């Protein structure tokens, strides 16, 4: 009765049926220790001896409970399965090329593959290099703060590569709007509002905006860190000819008029309040 998933499950069920919802775990009001005892009493095996709550799918692992409940405790190494620690990761950097088509990753190091295989491969590459561990304090829907540990190596790698490509092909206003939509979308999903029409509206806007997010990004991973070291796209708005210090086409003196009035209101405010 403390988590967010109950909101998500029931919101979807209510939107699709008139079923009466029965939630034994919530109604029995058991502690985690009592739940484990109940499972063992009925002859079922548990994957873990420790009292952790673990959710796992292709996109990542979520771990909480036991010693993790106190944010002062460092997470024990044995909770991780997909990622090496930075200390144990490879001693040499790994470079990986991610290719995107209309915002969707389609290839790793030149090998085209479906999303399931691609995400699996990204998980392996990033995890081997110590990338993908997240330790955060979340705000649950019922008002509680919760310490959550995530292993999301592939997600971290793909999102970082995608974010490195977007500034190359989107305008500054598109980037600002994309950042706003991303936060709003995440909030809707996190707060069990997948059925909200606004989520569908954002999907449409994102699909339209991502039409030009195609290209390749080279990511360099090393002992828990990663950075984009190269990016290219046929839709790039960046011009080497315009930005180079050797450019003679742009008359730098013309910028003076823009600078003169930039921040005019702020300058007037400061003069009045000296």
mmCIF file of C-alpha atoms in Angstrom:
data_model
loop_
_atom_site.group_PDB
_atom_site.id
_atom_site.type_symbol
_atom_site.label_atom_id
_atom_site.label_comp_id
_atom_site.label_asym_id
_atom_site.label_seq_id
_atom_site.Cartn_x
_atom_site.Cartn_y
_atom_site.Cartn_z
ATOM 1 C CA UNK A 1 0.000 0.000 0.000
ATOM 2 C CA UNK A 2 3.004 2.338 -0.070
ATOM 3 C CA UNK A 3 4.189 2.040 -3.661
ATOM 4 C CA UNK A 4 3.181 3.683 -6.930
ATOM 5 C CA UNK A 5 2.533 0.497 -8.907
ATOM 6 C CA UNK A 6 -0.848 -0.027 -7.241
ATOM 7 C CA UNK A 7 -1.984 3.292 -8.715
ATOM 8 C CA UNK A 8 -0.730 2.267 -12.167
ATOM 9 C CA UNK A 9 -2.334 -1.175 -12.148
ATOM 10 C CA UNK A 10 -5.701 0.029 -10.940
ATOM 11 C CA UNK A 11 -5.824 3.080 -13.210
ATOM 12 C CA UNK A 12 -5.313 0.845 -16.252
ATOM 13 C CA UNK A 13 -7.795 -1.782 -15.054
ATOM 14 C CA UNK A 14 -10.474 0.844 -14.380
ATOM 15 C CA UNK A 15 -9.991 2.349 -17.823
ATOM 16 C CA UNK A 16 -10.472 -1.030 -19.524
ATOM 17 C CA UNK A 17 -13.116 -2.804 -17.436
ATOM 18 C CA UNK A 18 -15.576 -2.689 -14.561
ATOM 19 C CA UNK A 19 -13.787 -5.468 -12.681
ATOM 20 C CA UNK A 20 -13.835 -5.349 -8.919
ATOM 21 C CA UNK A 21 -10.246 -4.872 -7.805
ATOM 22 C CA UNK A 22 -8.990 -7.177 -5.062
ATOM 23 C CA UNK A 23 -5.507 -6.508 -3.660
ATOM 24 C CA UNK A 24 -4.644 -9.201 -1.075
ATOM 25 C CA UNK A 25 -1.169 -7.823 -0.336
ATOM 26 C CA UNK A 26 -2.640 -4.454 0.545
ATOM 27 C CA UNK A 27 -5.669 -5.844 2.355
ATOM 28 C CA UNK A 28 -3.632 -8.274 4.482
ATOM 29 C CA UNK A 29 -1.413 -5.345 5.540
ATOM 30 C CA UNK A 30 1.688 -7.525 5.987
ATOM 31 C CA UNK A 31 5.232 -6.340 6.605
ATOM 32 C CA UNK A 32 7.942 -7.601 4.240
ATOM 33 C CA UNK A 33 9.172 -10.040 6.907
ATOM 34 C CA UNK A 34 5.646 -11.389 7.279
ATOM 35 C CA UNK A 35 5.315 -11.700 3.505
ATOM 36 C CA UNK A 36 8.527 -13.742 3.288
ATOM 37 C CA UNK A 37 7.359 -15.990 6.115
ATOM 38 C CA UNK A 38 4.008 -16.480 4.367
ATOM 39 C CA UNK A 39 5.712 -17.462 1.103
ATOM 40 C CA UNK A 40 8.024 -19.949 2.803
ATOM 41 C CA UNK A 41 5.149 -21.364 4.829
ATOM 42 C CA UNK A 42 3.436 -22.266 1.572
ATOM 43 C CA UNK A 43 6.502 -24.009 0.145
ATOM 44 C CA UNK A 44 7.558 -21.405 -2.411
ATOM 45 C CA UNK A 45 11.195 -20.566 -3.127
ATOM 46 C CA UNK A 46 12.582 -17.032 -3.004
ATOM 47 C CA UNK A 47 15.287 -15.853 -5.385
ATOM 48 C CA UNK A 48 16.968 -13.778 -2.677
ATOM 49 C CA UNK A 49 17.764 -14.425 0.956
ATOM 50 C CA UNK A 50 17.854 -10.722 1.779
ATOM 51 C CA UNK A 51 14.644 -8.763 2.174
ATOM 52 C CA UNK A 52 14.885 -6.666 -0.969
ATOM 53 C CA UNK A 53 12.090 -5.666 -3.297
ATOM 54 C CA UNK A 54 13.374 -6.164 -6.838
ATOM 55 C CA UNK A 55 11.623 -5.389 -10.108
ATOM 56 C CA UNK A 56 13.347 -6.333 -13.338
ATOM 57 C CA UNK A 57 12.667 -6.061 -17.042
ATOM 58 C CA UNK A 58 14.577 -5.404 -20.262
ATOM 59 C CA UNK A 59 14.998 -1.693 -19.469
ATOM 60 C CA UNK A 60 16.463 -2.125 -15.982
ATOM 61 C CA UNK A 61 16.350 -3.312 -12.394
ATOM 62 C CA UNK A 62 14.872 -1.506 -9.375
ATOM 63 C CA UNK A 63 16.058 -2.504 -5.888
ATOM 64 C CA UNK A 64 14.744 -1.253 -2.563
ATOM 65 C CA UNK A 65 14.223 -2.379 1.020
ATOM 66 C CA UNK A 66 16.319 -3.807 3.865
ATOM 67 C CA UNK A 67 19.541 -1.781 4.460
ATOM 68 C CA UNK A 68 18.740 0.421 1.456
ATOM 69 C CA UNK A 69 15.845 2.034 3.300
ATOM 70 C CA UNK A 70 18.305 4.214 5.227
ATOM 71 C CA UNK A 71 19.923 6.701 2.805
ATOM 72 C CA UNK A 72 22.968 6.815 5.106
ATOM 73 C CA UNK A 73 23.846 3.211 4.187
ATOM 74 C CA UNK A 74 26.024 2.619 1.159
ATOM 75 C CA UNK A 75 24.415 0.020 -1.126
ATOM 76 C CA UNK A 76 26.114 -3.370 -0.750
ATOM 77 C CA UNK A 77 27.817 -4.625 -3.885
ATOM 78 C CA UNK A 78 25.827 -7.863 -3.945
ATOM 79 C CA UNK A 79 22.584 -6.115 -4.940
ATOM 80 C CA UNK A 80 23.961 -5.396 -8.417
ATOM 81 C CA UNK A 81 23.717 -7.950 -11.230
ATOM 82 C CA UNK A 82 23.963 -5.976 -14.466
ATOM 83 C CA UNK A 83 26.766 -3.533 -13.717
ATOM 84 C CA UNK A 84 30.336 -3.739 -12.501
ATOM 85 C CA UNK A 85 31.575 -1.235 -9.974
ATOM 86 C CA UNK A 86 33.802 1.519 -11.333
ATOM 87 C CA UNK A 87 36.734 -0.134 -9.539
ATOM 88 C CA UNK A 88 36.121 -3.501 -11.200
ATOM 89 C CA UNK A 89 35.242 -2.174 -14.652
ATOM 90 C CA UNK A 90 37.578 -2.457 -17.630
ATOM 91 C CA UNK A 91 40.918 -0.653 -17.377
ATOM 92 C CA UNK A 92 40.699 0.600 -20.961
ATOM 93 C CA UNK A 93 38.027 2.884 -22.453
ATOM 94 C CA UNK A 94 35.344 1.480 -24.726
ATOM 95 C CA UNK A 95 34.063 3.414 -27.725
ATOM 96 C CA UNK A 96 30.666 2.464 -29.097
ATOM 97 C CA UNK A 97 28.752 3.938 -32.036
ATOM 98 C CA UNK A 98 24.988 4.287 -31.673
ATOM 99 C CA UNK A 99 22.965 4.989 -34.816
ATOM 100 C CA UNK A 100 19.512 6.581 -34.686
ATOM 101 C CA UNK A 101 16.706 6.889 -37.203
ATOM 102 C CA UNK A 102 13.947 9.385 -36.396
ATOM 103 C CA UNK A 103 14.948 9.288 -32.740
ATOM 104 C CA UNK A 104 14.968 5.491 -32.440
ATOM 105 C CA UNK A 105 18.239 3.553 -31.981
ATOM 106 C CA UNK A 106 18.672 1.102 -34.848
ATOM 107 C CA UNK A 107 22.300 -0.055 -34.740
ATOM 108 C CA UNK A 108 25.311 -0.510 -32.470
ATOM 109 C CA UNK A 109 28.775 -0.394 -34.030
ATOM 110 C CA UNK A 110 27.257 -0.711 -37.487
ATOM 111 C CA UNK A 111 25.199 -3.808 -36.688
ATOM 112 C CA UNK A 112 21.501 -3.294 -37.368
ATOM 113 C CA UNK A 113 19.229 -4.972 -34.839
ATOM 114 C CA UNK A 114 15.755 -4.882 -33.352
ATOM 115 C CA UNK A 115 15.109 -2.930 -30.176
ATOM 116 C CA UNK A 116 15.107 -5.952 -27.862
ATOM 117 C CA UNK A 117 18.519 -7.131 -29.074
ATOM 118 C CA UNK A 118 19.837 -3.574 -29.199
ATOM 119 C CA UNK A 119 18.831 -2.756 -25.620
ATOM 120 C CA UNK A 120 20.254 -6.085 -24.446
ATOM 121 C CA UNK A 121 23.554 -5.274 -26.173
ATOM 122 C CA UNK A 122 23.592 -1.754 -24.724
ATOM 123 C CA UNK A 123 23.034 -3.217 -21.252
ATOM 124 C CA UNK A 124 26.056 -5.483 -21.685
ATOM 125 C CA UNK A 125 28.390 -2.786 -23.013
ATOM 126 C CA UNK A 126 27.508 -0.148 -20.441
ATOM 127 C CA UNK A 127 27.359 -2.584 -17.533
ATOM 128 C CA UNK A 128 30.843 -3.931 -18.297
ATOM 129 C CA UNK A 129 32.152 -0.366 -18.099
ATOM 130 C CA UNK A 130 30.546 0.429 -14.758
ATOM 131 C CA UNK A 131 27.841 2.652 -16.254
ATOM 132 C CA UNK A 132 24.212 2.517 -15.188
ATOM 133 C CA UNK A 133 23.908 2.679 -11.403
ATOM 134 C CA UNK A 134 21.435 5.198 -9.988
ATOM 135 C CA UNK A 135 20.919 5.968 -6.279
ATOM 136 C CA UNK A 136 18.169 8.545 -5.723
ATOM 137 C CA UNK A 137 15.517 9.756 -3.302
ATOM 138 C CA UNK A 138 12.059 9.611 -4.881
ATOM 139 C CA UNK A 139 8.792 11.231 -3.866
ATOM 140 C CA UNK A 140 6.070 8.605 -3.888
ATOM 141 C CA UNK A 141 2.500 9.450 -4.746
ATOM 142 C CA UNK A 142 1.220 8.958 -1.201
ATOM 143 C CA UNK A 143 3.715 11.530 0.068
ATOM 144 C CA UNK A 144 6.543 9.324 1.328
ATOM 145 C CA UNK A 145 10.174 9.799 0.368
ATOM 146 C CA UNK A 146 11.863 6.597 -0.743
ATOM 147 C CA UNK A 147 15.479 5.698 -1.449
ATOM 148 C CA UNK A 148 15.621 3.777 -4.740
ATOM 149 C CA UNK A 149 18.507 1.968 -6.413
ATOM 150 C CA UNK A 150 18.366 1.335 -10.143
ATOM 151 C CA UNK A 151 20.531 -0.563 -12.599
ATOM 152 C CA UNK A 152 19.865 0.882 -16.045
ATOM 153 C CA UNK A 153 23.090 0.567 -18.068
ATOM 154 C CA UNK A 154 21.552 0.342 -21.523
ATOM 155 C CA UNK A 155 19.057 3.091 -20.821
ATOM 156 C CA UNK A 156 21.800 5.407 -19.572
ATOM 157 C CA UNK A 157 23.906 4.780 -22.670
ATOM 158 C CA UNK A 158 21.102 5.178 -25.206
ATOM 159 C CA UNK A 159 19.608 8.262 -23.569
ATOM 160 C CA UNK A 160 23.021 9.941 -23.347
ATOM 161 C CA UNK A 161 23.687 9.233 -27.023
ATOM 162 C CA UNK A 162 20.247 10.511 -28.025
ATOM 163 C CA UNK A 163 20.744 13.691 -26.003
ATOM 164 C CA UNK A 164 24.086 14.230 -27.700
ATOM 165 C CA UNK A 165 22.475 13.997 -31.138
ATOM 166 C CA UNK A 166 19.453 16.238 -30.543
ATOM 167 C CA UNK A 167 21.365 19.551 -30.151
ATOM 168 C CA UNK A 168 22.962 18.927 -33.533
ATOM 169 C CA UNK A 169 19.651 18.766 -35.421
ATOM 170 C CA UNK A 170 17.042 20.645 -33.359
ATOM 171 C CA UNK A 171 16.718 24.396 -32.962
ATOM 172 C CA UNK A 172 17.246 25.983 -29.562
ATOM 173 C CA UNK A 173 13.496 26.488 -29.136
ATOM 174 C CA UNK A 174 12.798 22.876 -30.047
ATOM 175 C CA UNK A 175 15.351 21.753 -27.470
ATOM 176 C CA UNK A 176 13.729 23.837 -24.739
ATOM 177 C CA UNK A 177 10.304 22.476 -25.619
ATOM 178 C CA UNK A 178 11.631 18.901 -25.767
ATOM 179 C CA UNK A 179 13.093 19.273 -22.273
ATOM 180 C CA UNK A 180 9.757 20.527 -20.961
ATOM 181 C CA UNK A 181 7.826 17.725 -22.666
ATOM 182 C CA UNK A 182 10.265 15.121 -21.378
ATOM 183 C CA UNK A 183 9.750 16.206 -17.774
ATOM 184 C CA UNK A 184 5.977 16.413 -18.171
ATOM 185 C CA UNK A 185 5.827 13.001 -19.854
ATOM 186 C CA UNK A 186 7.910 11.406 -17.105
ATOM 187 C CA UNK A 187 5.638 12.902 -14.445
ATOM 188 C CA UNK A 188 2.504 11.567 -16.163
ATOM 189 C CA UNK A 189 3.934 8.061 -16.410
ATOM 190 C CA UNK A 190 5.370 8.074 -12.886
ATOM 191 C CA UNK A 191 2.080 9.286 -11.415
ATOM 192 C CA UNK A 192 -0.023 6.549 -13.064
ATOM 193 C CA UNK A 193 -1.561 8.796 -15.720
ATOM 194 C CA UNK A 194 -0.674 6.755 -18.801
ATOM 195 C CA UNK A 195 -4.315 6.984 -19.927
ATOM 196 C CA UNK A 196 -4.245 10.790 -19.725
ATOM 197 C CA UNK A 197 -5.000 12.288 -23.191
ATOM 198 C CA UNK A 198 -2.126 14.726 -22.715
ATOM 199 C CA UNK A 199 0.273 11.788 -22.806
ATOM 200 C CA UNK A 200 -1.046 10.885 -26.257
ATOM 201 C CA UNK A 201 -0.720 14.516 -27.359
ATOM 202 C CA UNK A 202 2.914 14.575 -26.251
ATOM 203 C CA UNK A 203 3.534 11.333 -28.157
ATOM 204 C CA UNK A 204 2.353 13.019 -31.346
ATOM 205 C CA UNK A 205 4.487 16.101 -30.764
ATOM 206 C CA UNK A 206 7.577 14.034 -29.990
ATOM 207 C CA UNK A 207 7.126 11.818 -33.057
ATOM 208 C CA UNK A 208 6.912 14.912 -35.257
ATOM 209 C CA UNK A 209 9.944 16.547 -33.650
ATOM 210 C CA UNK A 210 12.056 13.395 -33.882
ATOM 211 C CA UNK A 211 11.779 13.155 -37.675
ATOM 212 C CA UNK A 212 15.212 14.779 -38.035
ATOM 213 C CA UNK A 213 16.907 13.053 -35.106
ATOM 214 C CA UNK A 214 18.835 10.644 -37.303
ATOM 215 C CA UNK A 215 22.562 10.086 -37.301
ATOM 216 C CA UNK A 216 25.451 8.499 -35.426
ATOM 217 C CA UNK A 217 26.960 9.209 -32.022
ATOM 218 C CA UNK A 218 30.213 7.778 -30.679
ATOM 219 C CA UNK A 219 30.169 7.329 -26.907
ATOM 220 C CA UNK A 220 33.316 6.774 -24.838
ATOM 221 C CA UNK A 221 32.804 4.736 -21.663
ATOM 222 C CA UNK A 222 35.372 4.297 -18.921
ATOM 223 C CA UNK A 223 34.989 3.130 -15.321
ATOM 224 C CA UNK A 224 31.532 4.507 -14.619
ATOM 225 C CA UNK A 225 31.740 7.594 -16.812
ATOM 226 C CA UNK A 226 30.715 8.231 -20.393
ATOM 227 C CA UNK A 227 30.731 11.083 -22.848
ATOM 228 C CA UNK A 228 29.879 11.724 -26.469
ATOM 229 C CA UNK A 229 33.077 12.232 -28.451
ATOM 230 C CA UNK A 230 31.598 12.379 -31.949
ATOM 231 C CA UNK A 231 28.236 12.980 -33.589
ATOM 232 C CA UNK A 232 27.067 13.379 -37.177
ATOM 233 C CA UNK A 233 23.745 13.708 -38.986
ATOM 234 C CA UNK A 234 22.486 14.481 -42.494
ATOM 235 C CA UNK A 235 20.122 16.948 -40.793
ATOM 236 C CA UNK A 236 22.813 18.781 -38.838
ATOM 237 C CA UNK A 237 22.166 22.499 -38.298
ATOM 238 C CA UNK A 238 25.807 23.001 -37.353
ATOM 239 C CA UNK A 239 28.008 24.645 -39.986
ATOM 240 C CA UNK A 240 31.783 24.367 -39.778
ATOM 241 C CA UNK A 241 32.048 27.075 -42.438
ATOM 242 C CA UNK A 242 30.028 29.522 -40.335
ATOM 243 C CA UNK A 243 31.563 28.805 -36.941
ATOM 244 C CA UNK A 244 35.231 28.595 -37.911
ATOM 245 C CA UNK A 245 37.577 31.352 -36.757
ATOM 246 C CA UNK A 246 38.733 31.648 -40.369
ATOM 247 C CA UNK A 247 35.276 32.627 -41.665
ATOM 248 C CA UNK A 248 35.244 35.852 -43.688
ATOM 249 C CA UNK A 249 31.607 35.577 -44.811
ATOM 250 C CA UNK A 250 30.275 36.751 -41.459
ATOM 251 C CA UNK A 251 30.908 40.414 -40.731
ATOM 252 C CA UNK A 252 31.602 40.376 -36.989
ATOM 253 C CA UNK A 253 30.994 44.122 -36.787
ATOM 254 C CA UNK A 254 27.299 43.563 -37.482
ATOM 255 C CA UNK A 255 26.890 41.872 -34.089
ATOM 256 C CA UNK A 256 27.442 45.205 -32.328
ATOM 257 C CA UNK A 257 23.845 46.272 -32.910
ATOM 258 C CA UNK A 258 22.507 43.092 -31.311
ATOM 259 C CA UNK A 259 24.781 43.352 -28.300
ATOM 260 C CA UNK A 260 23.887 46.987 -27.643
ATOM 261 C CA UNK A 261 20.283 46.199 -26.741
ATOM 262 C CA UNK A 262 20.709 42.704 -25.350
ATOM 263 C CA UNK A 263 19.746 42.634 -21.666
ATOM 264 C CA UNK A 264 18.519 46.230 -21.832
ATOM 265 C CA UNK A 265 15.768 45.782 -19.238
ATOM 266 C CA UNK A 266 18.113 44.054 -16.805
ATOM 267 C CA UNK A 267 20.671 46.828 -17.256
ATOM 268 C CA UNK A 268 18.030 49.488 -16.545
ATOM 269 C CA UNK A 269 16.931 47.584 -13.441
ATOM 270 C CA UNK A 270 20.483 47.426 -12.101
ATOM 271 C CA UNK A 271 21.007 51.162 -12.654
ATOM 272 C CA UNK A 272 17.802 51.972 -10.745
ATOM 273 C CA UNK A 273 18.730 49.742 -7.820
ATOM 274 C CA UNK A 274 22.367 50.579 -7.276
#
